[in-house]
XYZ file of C-alpha atoms in Angstrom:
715
model
C -15.045 46.745 73.499
C -12.640 47.531 70.744
C -14.438 50.783 69.893
C -14.318 51.890 73.551
C -10.546 51.235 73.732
C -9.957 53.317 70.613
C -11.968 56.167 72.132
C -9.850 56.155 75.339
C -6.574 56.211 73.365
C -7.750 59.142 71.265
C -8.703 61.127 74.371
C -5.284 60.495 76.022
C -3.417 61.485 72.852
C -5.415 64.683 72.581
C -4.767 65.545 76.203
C -0.965 65.025 75.769
C -0.997 67.217 72.686
C -2.780 69.981 74.531
C -0.369 69.679 77.466
C 2.708 70.002 75.255
C 1.277 72.967 73.459
C 0.520 74.611 76.761
C 4.186 74.224 77.886
C 5.521 75.855 74.707
C 3.420 78.969 75.235
C 4.560 81.818 77.478
C 2.439 82.114 80.576
C 2.526 85.668 82.002
C 0.030 86.697 84.672
C -0.567 90.242 85.775
C -1.386 90.830 89.437
C -2.328 93.739 91.597
C -2.867 97.072 89.954
C -1.128 96.023 86.743
C 2.416 97.284 87.692
C 3.871 93.894 88.616
C 4.033 90.602 86.782
C 4.674 87.004 87.651
C 6.578 85.384 84.799
C 6.555 81.600 84.353
C 7.635 80.264 80.989
C 8.488 76.742 79.934
C 10.148 75.962 76.604
C 8.804 79.096 75.015
C 10.043 80.655 71.789
C 12.401 83.560 72.437
C 10.671 85.706 69.830
C 7.391 85.360 71.773
C 9.222 86.122 75.029
C 10.753 89.268 73.514
C 7.280 90.367 72.397
C 5.817 89.879 75.882
C 8.710 91.823 77.521
C 8.172 94.669 75.056
C 4.509 94.817 76.100
C 5.375 94.761 79.837
C 8.225 97.307 79.768
C 7.144 99.476 76.895
C 10.563 99.216 75.228
C 11.205 98.903 71.516
C 13.345 95.993 70.361
C 15.069 95.295 67.050
C 15.795 91.578 66.841
C 18.706 90.196 64.864
C 17.571 87.389 62.501
C 20.187 85.151 64.075
C 18.357 85.333 67.410
C 16.513 82.015 67.542
C 15.657 79.870 70.547
C 12.627 77.686 71.444
C 13.643 76.490 74.860
C 13.238 79.599 76.988
C 12.227 78.693 80.541
C 11.645 81.215 83.312
C 10.296 80.274 86.739
C 9.298 83.120 89.008
C 7.127 83.047 92.136
C 7.457 86.715 93.015
C 5.824 89.583 91.214
C 8.253 91.751 89.269
C 8.186 95.386 88.308
C 8.853 96.532 84.769
C 12.537 97.239 85.523
C 12.891 93.871 87.232
C 11.259 92.178 84.257
C 13.763 93.899 81.942
C 16.710 92.827 84.110
C 15.302 89.284 84.048
C 15.027 89.583 80.297
C 18.714 90.558 80.009
C 19.674 87.526 82.083
C 17.671 85.250 79.783
C 19.422 86.755 76.751
C 22.839 86.231 78.364
C 22.023 82.599 79.146
C 21.066 81.957 75.557
C 24.057 83.833 74.086
C 22.362 87.080 73.175
C 22.661 90.629 74.384
C 20.622 93.818 74.374
C 22.519 96.807 73.041
C 20.965 100.298 73.246
C 20.981 101.903 69.802
C 19.594 105.330 70.694
C 16.129 106.903 70.343
C 14.728 104.300 72.762
C 15.599 101.393 70.470
C 17.349 98.321 71.822
C 19.052 95.834 69.513
C 18.964 92.138 70.329
C 22.138 90.625 68.869
C 24.438 87.692 69.488
C 27.106 88.024 72.173
C 29.945 87.591 69.655
C 28.999 90.781 67.830
C 27.759 92.754 70.826
C 31.207 94.062 71.844
C 31.606 95.528 68.356
C 28.384 97.452 68.667
C 27.906 100.862 70.183
C 27.978 99.787 73.810
C 27.314 102.552 76.331
C 30.462 103.910 77.990
C 29.940 104.416 81.711
C 32.150 105.502 84.576
C 30.309 103.506 87.239
C 29.029 100.021 86.478
C 26.868 100.091 89.599
C 24.625 102.771 88.125
C 23.236 100.505 85.373
C 21.425 97.172 85.307
C 23.694 94.304 86.325
C 23.131 92.302 83.136
C 23.450 95.219 80.764
C 26.396 94.983 78.391
C 28.611 98.069 78.800
C 32.169 99.337 78.277
C 34.103 100.926 81.123
C 37.618 102.461 81.415
C 39.292 101.753 84.770
C 42.399 103.752 85.718
C 44.968 101.965 87.888
C 47.001 104.141 90.234
C 49.796 101.976 91.612
C 50.147 98.587 89.956
C 51.284 98.120 86.359
C 48.243 97.247 84.230
C 50.284 94.566 82.423
C 50.402 92.645 85.692
C 46.613 92.852 86.187
C 45.642 91.529 82.754
C 46.681 87.895 83.473
C 44.682 88.033 86.724
C 41.465 89.427 85.198
C 41.502 87.566 81.878
C 39.829 84.381 83.215
C 36.946 86.452 84.637
C 35.973 87.936 81.268
C 33.705 85.784 79.036
C 34.725 85.007 75.504
C 32.389 87.572 74.045
C 33.751 90.216 76.427
C 36.814 92.356 75.904
C 39.783 93.192 78.162
C 42.737 95.353 77.060
C 45.553 97.234 78.816
C 46.748 100.722 77.867
C 50.305 100.962 79.238
C 50.842 104.650 78.476
C 47.780 105.628 80.570
C 48.088 102.654 82.969
C 44.372 101.926 82.408
C 42.139 98.934 81.574
C 39.308 98.857 78.995
C 36.613 96.238 79.787
C 33.514 95.388 77.732
C 31.220 93.050 79.698
C 28.059 92.899 81.726
C 27.835 95.594 84.331
C 27.754 93.240 87.295
C 30.880 91.392 86.092
C 32.688 94.674 85.542
C 31.713 95.721 89.052
C 33.211 92.512 90.423
C 36.486 92.989 88.494
C 36.651 96.586 89.706
C 36.578 95.346 93.279
C 39.428 92.926 92.522
C 41.486 95.707 90.922
C 40.937 97.918 93.937
C 42.186 95.177 96.205
C 45.325 94.612 94.151
C 46.034 98.283 93.481
C 46.602 99.186 97.106
C 49.316 101.859 97.496
C 49.502 101.389 101.243
C 51.057 97.911 100.815
C 53.954 99.154 98.604
C 56.606 100.142 101.091
C 60.371 100.622 100.803
C 62.864 98.439 102.576
C 66.678 98.745 102.386
C 68.880 95.668 102.523
C 72.588 96.194 103.245
C 74.688 93.557 101.480
C 77.746 92.261 103.312
C 79.409 90.018 100.739
C 77.680 90.176 97.350
C 77.648 93.188 95.056
C 74.373 95.044 94.663
C 74.530 95.049 90.872
C 75.215 91.318 90.767
C 72.339 90.598 93.152
C 69.824 92.468 90.979
C 71.105 90.637 87.900
C 70.753 87.313 89.717
C 67.163 88.082 90.750
C 66.352 88.979 87.151
C 67.807 85.661 85.996
C 65.635 83.845 88.534
C 62.652 85.793 87.210
C 63.419 84.661 83.649
C 63.788 81.062 84.786
C 60.492 81.293 86.664
C 58.734 82.656 83.579
C 60.223 79.924 81.399
C 58.868 77.332 83.832
C 55.285 78.368 83.157
C 54.795 81.379 85.385
C 53.571 84.225 83.210
C 53.984 86.910 85.819
C 56.131 89.698 84.532
C 58.371 89.878 87.598
C 58.384 86.164 88.341
C 60.070 85.537 91.680
C 60.082 89.234 92.476
C 56.287 89.120 92.425
C 55.738 92.716 91.294
C 58.335 94.172 93.624
C 60.897 96.655 92.379
C 64.538 96.030 93.311
C 67.072 98.841 92.759
C 70.827 98.512 93.291
C 72.694 101.318 95.066
C 76.238 100.380 94.053
C 77.759 103.366 95.832
C 76.825 101.952 99.260
C 76.318 98.335 98.089
C 72.666 98.292 99.184
C 69.399 97.039 97.673
C 66.201 99.106 97.751
C 63.127 96.819 97.651
C 59.659 98.279 96.920
C 56.543 96.120 96.986
C 53.719 94.759 99.071
C 54.369 93.175 102.427
C 53.950 89.602 101.266
C 56.308 89.984 98.334
C 58.924 91.683 100.469
C 58.611 89.026 103.140
C 59.320 86.389 100.499
C 62.022 88.260 98.574
C 64.221 89.656 101.362
C 65.003 86.272 103.005
C 66.057 85.020 99.579
C 68.442 87.985 99.283
C 69.844 87.204 102.738
C 70.514 83.620 101.706
C 72.288 84.710 98.548
C 74.415 87.290 100.386
C 77.053 84.812 101.560
C 80.868 84.871 101.307
C 82.179 83.559 98.013
C 85.080 81.167 97.595
C 86.454 83.677 95.080
C 87.556 86.661 97.135
C 85.808 89.898 96.293
C 85.052 93.195 97.991
C 88.084 95.281 98.859
C 91.574 93.831 98.991
C 95.036 95.279 99.495
C 97.660 93.569 97.347
C 101.280 94.322 98.144
C 103.619 94.037 95.223
C 106.966 92.358 95.692
C 108.643 93.281 92.433
C 106.387 95.471 90.272
C 105.682 99.200 90.493
C 102.303 100.041 92.038
C 101.497 103.033 89.809
C 102.347 101.244 86.578
C 100.478 98.130 87.695
C 97.375 100.160 88.636
C 97.235 101.821 85.217
C 97.601 98.485 83.465
C 94.890 96.823 85.582
C 92.438 99.680 84.978
C 92.758 99.207 81.228
C 92.443 95.450 81.656
C 89.278 95.760 83.769
C 87.642 98.093 81.242
C 88.472 95.707 78.395
C 87.252 92.652 80.306
C 83.945 94.363 81.119
C 83.504 95.319 77.468
C 84.035 91.714 76.366
C 81.683 90.354 79.017
C 78.890 92.860 78.376
C 79.373 93.271 74.642
C 76.355 91.107 73.814
C 73.955 93.149 75.908
C 73.839 96.111 73.572
C 75.178 97.591 70.388
C 76.366 100.921 69.174
C 77.884 103.838 71.004
C 75.306 103.872 73.813
C 76.106 100.283 74.738
C 79.828 100.984 74.644
C 79.438 104.038 76.859
C 77.273 102.068 79.278
C 79.880 99.310 79.412
C 82.698 101.717 80.285
C 80.517 103.400 82.905
C 79.644 100.057 84.497
C 83.305 99.036 84.550
C 84.297 102.298 86.238
C 81.551 101.912 88.833
C 82.246 98.273 89.705
C 86.041 98.279 89.696
C 88.246 100.674 91.638
C 92.043 100.328 91.588
C 94.267 102.735 93.498
C 98.044 102.660 93.974
C 99.708 103.291 97.345
C 103.261 104.290 96.529
C 104.374 104.380 100.181
C 103.737 100.637 100.559
C 104.010 99.784 96.862
C 100.568 98.221 97.147
C 97.287 98.151 95.230
C 93.890 98.828 96.808
C 91.331 96.973 94.680
C 87.556 96.982 94.958
C 85.880 94.633 92.496
C 83.258 91.959 92.201
C 84.447 88.415 92.990
C 84.734 87.285 89.387
C 86.701 90.361 88.367
C 88.789 90.179 91.546
C 89.818 86.644 90.649
C 90.901 87.741 87.171
C 92.835 90.707 88.550
C 94.636 88.526 91.086
C 95.592 86.118 88.328
C 97.032 88.954 86.245
C 98.918 90.386 89.237
C 100.433 87.010 90.132
C 101.786 86.664 86.601
C 103.135 90.213 86.370
C 104.516 90.655 89.879
C 107.411 88.244 89.479
C 111.085 88.651 90.111
C 112.718 89.786 86.936
C 116.097 88.513 85.943
C 119.047 90.860 86.306
C 121.524 91.273 83.494
C 125.123 92.348 83.914
C 126.201 94.270 80.823
C 129.957 94.443 80.311
C 131.313 96.498 77.444
C 134.847 96.902 76.164
C 135.846 99.828 73.961
C 139.260 99.085 72.479
C 141.097 101.753 70.478
C 144.568 101.097 69.051
C 146.317 104.041 67.375
C 149.661 104.111 65.545
C 151.203 107.374 64.356
C 154.441 107.449 62.340
C 155.816 110.783 61.108
C 159.018 112.055 59.452
C 160.162 115.417 58.123
C 163.273 116.910 56.409
C 163.703 120.534 55.380
C 166.270 123.187 54.365
C 165.935 126.964 54.839
C 168.289 129.750 53.604
C 168.952 133.417 54.151
C 171.426 135.844 52.374
C 172.143 139.590 52.201
C 172.775 142.385 54.655
C 170.767 145.003 56.426
C 171.912 147.770 54.111
C 171.230 146.096 50.776
C 168.349 143.848 51.814
C 167.902 140.268 52.912
C 166.424 137.335 51.000
C 165.306 134.047 52.559
C 163.875 130.655 51.687
C 161.572 129.989 54.662
C 159.468 126.833 55.387
C 158.017 127.788 58.741
C 155.580 124.914 58.917
C 158.199 122.492 60.304
C 159.542 123.444 63.709
C 161.511 126.660 63.904
C 161.638 129.005 60.908
C 164.756 130.811 59.689
C 162.854 134.086 59.794
C 162.414 133.777 63.558
C 166.146 133.085 63.936
C 166.994 136.126 61.828
C 164.662 138.283 63.899
C 166.322 137.085 67.109
C 169.778 137.938 65.726
C 168.722 141.411 64.680
C 167.002 142.190 67.967
C 169.517 140.232 70.013
C 166.579 138.613 71.866
C 166.561 134.800 71.518
C 163.877 134.279 74.203
C 161.110 133.600 71.681
C 163.022 130.923 69.765
C 161.939 127.287 70.180
C 163.974 124.753 68.248
C 161.281 122.081 68.452
C 161.771 118.333 68.188
C 164.309 116.437 66.129
C 167.637 117.705 64.797
C 168.064 121.392 64.033
C 171.458 122.540 62.598
C 172.528 125.895 61.209
C 175.509 127.266 59.288
C 176.396 130.775 58.090
C 179.018 133.478 57.467
C 179.387 137.061 58.653
C 181.387 139.994 57.303
C 184.070 142.046 59.074
C 181.409 144.105 60.832
C 179.660 140.984 62.157
C 176.696 141.243 59.832
C 175.302 138.013 58.384
C 176.146 137.478 54.762
C 174.374 134.165 54.368
C 172.989 131.294 56.492
C 171.372 127.881 56.193
C 169.112 125.865 58.558
C 168.616 122.104 58.414
C 165.802 120.267 60.324
C 165.108 116.528 60.489
C 162.537 114.625 62.586
C 161.234 111.057 62.790
C 158.589 110.057 65.382
C 156.523 106.980 66.159
C 153.521 106.968 68.524
C 151.500 103.929 69.580
C 148.414 104.185 71.787
C 146.284 101.446 73.269
C 143.081 102.653 74.950
C 140.844 100.194 76.765
C 137.585 101.200 78.487
C 135.489 98.526 80.162
C 132.270 100.001 81.545
C 129.802 97.603 83.139
C 126.333 98.049 84.574
C 123.730 95.835 86.231
C 120.060 96.279 85.364
C 116.723 94.491 85.371
C 115.144 92.749 82.441
C 113.344 95.267 80.171
C 114.711 98.184 82.223
C 116.883 100.857 80.610
C 120.173 101.607 82.357
C 122.938 104.077 81.599
C 126.416 104.889 82.825
C 128.340 108.097 82.121
C 132.043 108.488 82.907
C 133.596 111.771 81.836
C 133.622 115.495 82.376
C 131.037 118.219 82.100
C 132.711 120.620 79.663
C 131.473 124.195 79.049
C 130.933 125.274 75.441
C 130.481 128.893 74.424
C 127.096 129.331 72.786
C 126.944 133.118 72.495
C 128.587 136.429 73.285
C 127.235 139.950 73.563
C 128.905 143.337 74.037
C 127.769 146.914 73.653
C 129.394 149.467 71.378
C 129.240 153.240 71.338
C 128.908 155.537 74.326
C 126.387 153.416 76.197
C 127.074 151.488 79.373
C 128.981 148.350 78.520
C 127.731 145.070 79.983
C 129.294 142.261 77.966
C 128.437 138.676 78.763
C 129.051 135.194 77.436
C 126.580 132.308 77.478
C 127.782 128.766 77.822
C 126.248 125.341 77.703
C 127.708 122.374 79.510
C 127.797 118.971 77.896
C 129.067 115.613 79.037
C 132.292 114.561 77.377
C 133.536 111.079 78.040
C 132.103 107.593 77.854
C 128.346 106.956 77.804
C 126.651 103.573 77.698
C 122.860 103.151 77.525
C 121.380 99.688 77.295
C 117.966 98.045 77.593
C 118.156 94.248 77.867
C 115.323 91.864 77.016
C 115.658 88.235 78.040
C 114.198 86.510 74.979
C 114.679 82.965 76.213
C 116.576 80.875 78.675
C 119.940 81.664 77.098
C 119.280 84.585 74.728
C 119.308 88.312 75.426
C 118.164 91.051 73.062
C 120.079 94.269 73.666
C 119.113 97.788 72.632
C 122.414 99.644 72.837
C 123.650 103.185 72.518
C 127.368 103.721 73.141
C 129.203 107.007 72.748
C 132.819 107.980 73.313
C 133.779 111.643 73.112
C 136.921 113.571 74.048
C 138.325 117.079 73.907
C 140.885 117.439 71.159
C 144.341 118.689 72.204
C 145.028 120.827 69.132
C 142.258 123.115 68.068
C 143.959 124.588 64.959
C 141.985 127.539 63.671
C 138.962 126.811 65.838
C 137.823 129.562 68.211
C 136.341 127.157 70.749
C 136.783 123.662 72.111
C 136.845 120.880 69.549
C 135.650 117.417 70.552
C 135.779 114.046 68.887
C 132.804 111.715 69.024
C 132.329 108.044 68.239
C 128.771 106.820 68.612
C 127.147 103.446 68.039
C 123.418 102.615 68.206
C 122.203 99.104 67.496
C 120.025 96.175 68.581
C 121.608 92.740 68.786
C 120.970 89.229 70.058
C 123.549 87.536 72.246
C 123.675 84.340 74.245
C 124.133 84.400 77.981
C 127.822 84.969 78.769
C 128.795 85.385 75.107
C 131.143 88.170 74.015
C 130.268 89.667 70.651
C 131.697 92.501 68.575
C 129.178 95.248 67.985
C 131.179 97.148 65.399
C 134.200 99.312 64.915
C 136.215 101.622 62.750
C 139.512 101.046 60.968
C 141.073 104.311 59.847
C 144.277 104.495 57.764
C 145.321 108.114 57.243
C 148.429 108.936 55.123
C 149.488 112.563 54.743
C 152.526 113.862 52.778
C 153.351 117.550 52.583
C 156.031 119.043 50.261
C 157.121 122.689 50.440
C 159.719 123.758 47.829
C 161.240 126.580 45.858
C 159.791 126.644 42.348
C 162.072 125.118 39.689
C 164.966 124.651 42.092
C 163.018 122.173 44.134
C 162.462 120.018 41.067
C 166.150 119.581 40.172
C 167.129 115.934 40.495
C 169.281 115.172 43.532
C 170.084 118.818 44.235
C 166.401 119.694 44.451
C 166.203 118.212 47.962
C 168.201 121.184 49.201
C 165.360 123.460 48.172
C 162.512 121.370 49.594
C 160.897 120.646 52.945
C 159.136 117.282 53.065
C 156.967 115.830 55.878
C 155.121 112.516 55.986
C 152.577 111.244 58.522
C 150.910 107.839 58.633
C 148.131 107.338 61.206
C 146.383 104.008 61.740
C 143.420 103.847 64.085
C 141.466 100.713 64.964
C 138.354 101.078 67.138
C 136.251 98.081 68.213
C 133.344 97.756 70.663
C 132.578 94.461 72.397
C 129.639 93.530 74.611
C 129.017 90.648 76.985
C 125.624 90.104 78.680
C 125.369 87.807 81.691
C 121.927 86.799 82.975
C 121.798 86.634 86.777
C 118.571 84.735 87.264
C 119.374 83.623 90.827
C 120.842 85.281 93.874
C 123.762 82.817 93.918
C 124.968 84.042 90.542
C 124.670 87.622 91.740
C 126.804 86.876 94.817
C 129.442 85.145 92.700
C 129.573 88.080 90.315
C 129.966 90.545 93.196
C 132.802 88.523 94.707
C 134.580 88.321 91.357
C 134.321 92.056 90.736
C 135.501 92.940 94.228
C 138.499 90.627 94.006
C 139.449 92.428 90.816
C 139.481 95.702 92.745
C 141.518 94.366 95.674
C 144.033 92.754 93.316
C 145.018 96.211 92.097
C 146.503 96.900 95.551
C 149.316 94.374 94.994
C 152.387 94.280 92.817
C 155.220 91.829 92.237
C 158.612 93.171 93.318
C 162.016 92.414 91.834
C 162.300 89.282 93.977
C 159.038 87.898 92.617
C 157.175 88.490 95.864
C 153.615 89.779 96.054
C 153.588 92.980 98.074
C 150.869 95.478 98.876
C 151.335 98.966 97.500
C 148.800 100.720 99.746
C 149.101 101.328 103.444
C 145.414 101.025 104.191
C 144.137 98.138 102.089
C 140.485 97.355 101.480
C 138.800 94.506 103.365
C 139.206 91.114 101.804
C 135.456 90.676 101.320
C 132.889 93.052 99.913
C 130.359 92.500 102.696
C 132.859 93.933 105.199
C 132.608 97.321 103.559
C 129.322 97.952 105.380
C 130.164 97.180 109.004
C 130.038 100.753 110.237
C 133.779 101.414 109.965
C 136.308 102.621 107.463
C 137.256 100.150 104.721
C 140.581 99.015 106.243
C 141.444 95.385 107.003
C 141.440 94.310 110.639
C 145.113 93.177 110.606
C 146.359 96.552 109.437
C 144.110 98.286 111.931
C 145.544 96.262 114.830
C 149.130 96.755 113.596
C 148.548 100.474 113.321
C 147.097 100.763 116.827
C 149.919 98.680 118.347
C 152.585 100.802 116.672
C 150.983 103.984 117.924
C 150.805 102.668 121.494
C 154.466 101.672 121.399
C 155.505 105.085 120.114
C 153.610 106.789 122.906
C 155.229 104.641 125.599
C 158.766 105.175 124.253
C 158.436 108.928 124.165
C 156.656 109.073 127.546
C 154.297 111.477 125.968
C 150.827 111.975 127.390
C 148.135 110.027 125.620
C 146.590 111.828 122.716
C 143.213 111.574 121.123
C 142.120 112.218 117.630
C 143.632 111.203 114.332
C 147.334 110.305 114.079
C 149.218 111.887 111.217
C 152.429 109.860 111.294
C 151.504 106.743 109.381
C 154.785 105.831 107.698
C 156.125 103.912 110.711
C 152.858 102.200 111.473
C 152.829 99.691 108.683
C 155.370 97.498 106.923
C 156.468 98.902 103.625
C 156.690 95.693 101.680
C 154.950 92.529 102.573
C 151.558 92.651 104.173
C 150.425 90.315 106.957
C 149.235 87.000 105.661
C 145.801 87.431 107.158
C 145.213 90.580 105.133
C 145.831 88.950 101.787
C 142.842 88.140 99.624
C 141.082 85.083 100.899
C 140.196 82.320 98.544
C 136.543 81.607 98.894
């Protein structure tokens, strides 16, 4: 019993061993005429399988030592040709991580997949022309889409041992993989690279700026990429968006789906902004449109440079910044309306409006009152003696000092010629004494002259001018005097055409001032004051001689404060002695042989200035009333009885605003009195009524006291 059981166990164990051995061996059966094979393999060694395929296909294989596998299983129920067996063989190699690489001369290398792509893979133009499982390399040219956008789509389809690379310069893809997989990726590329789907569409923006919209879409693209989307264009989805800033339009190029998704987003973003943009007309109330436009252009260029400075560096970036600023901001001045026409993006428009609101403000007005005071004192005295002796036959001798008044020579000439018309005795005392002979001829004579004079002059000039803060103003009161600058005349026998060239210059009082309100109560003044006059005595000069006093300075003064700018104190003492040598030096008696003159001139010149800031209209009205009352007050005088009487027959109105009522500046009371007097005169004379101006005005108005209603009103 026991021996029988042992026999059964040995038989079963032997049968299992034979069965396992049979499964490890490759079972290949040939059918038909020997051109087809049915391949069924279970857990066979890959080296044995390679050997059987070499026998069936007639190919030569070189096997890498690293190619090892003992679990090759192939189940086939259909007979296969030699080519089909080889394609099946390539599939088995791929499943087990190996690849067949043609090496030339009919030799095929069996290597691992990781090193296959580094081998000499065949380069083909059409993957469909080779076996589907054959490992090849193919270059695929893309016509429309950027290859960088296709790489993320195709990368998951390529196995780890395959290779996928993009060549941007040629817009091509290089793929190393099995032929059937390359054929599948080629179909995907053809579907994506469809030129018919990339169409152009123009979007007209109504509120937003085209450049800003493109920048915003790019920012959304960056945010989309940062959120995990690796597409290059992000939200734009491969579409191209170009800004036409000249017409404020967007040009969108892309497939229909991308455009259908992108354009509604643009429509939603193109909404009115709370910050006004676009084109605006800003009317200025106080500033000058041309000056403001120039200032704002410089400001806009500087603001754009600051905002875009981080986007680039160097000269190219700076040039691009200026170009962008010029394209996005347009500022034009309309001088007829004193307005600015501004086209700018909303952010820049807000900044420009802020600058305009701070610059276009009412500037304070400053009344500049100057006083030029010149006090001159001139004291002069002279005493002189002149003598003459002799006769016409024996000769005449004289002691003559002609510099003081009349000279004794001129008197002697008048006596000889008996023509005294050219004699002028001059100022002061002039006395003469002499003796003649029996024939009436002068034997001797003496002339005594004495003069003492005192002159005092007070000159007060008070120019005033009203100007704006930081605005230069000038006032000139004087004459335009001609000065000879050249003369020409011809000599000889030629035609004479003499001429004289002149140049006219202002002579008088000139005041130029530029005020700057430095604070609430302080004014900085840039002043230039000049006083010139034509001199009465020109002496030896051949042309007009003028005197000039000029002052240029910059000072600080409080509002309403009178300050002295400067002046000149001149003390001039002149003493002139004319005498006969030796005789004029004799004590006491020497005075008879001398002529002495003394002159003492004192001149004091001072310039005062008083600025008054008129920040409000009320102060301006008060100042006008005060100045006008000063003018009307000059029409009155106080008579001997102490009464205030009007010196003019047609006085000015009592208020300045009545000067501009479309009539002559004569008070209403005097007008009515004048008309009544004329009517009465016409009735008394029974003369026919006359029209036109009346010339007899003496009887029309009272000579002394004016009607009470015409006197200056007290406001």
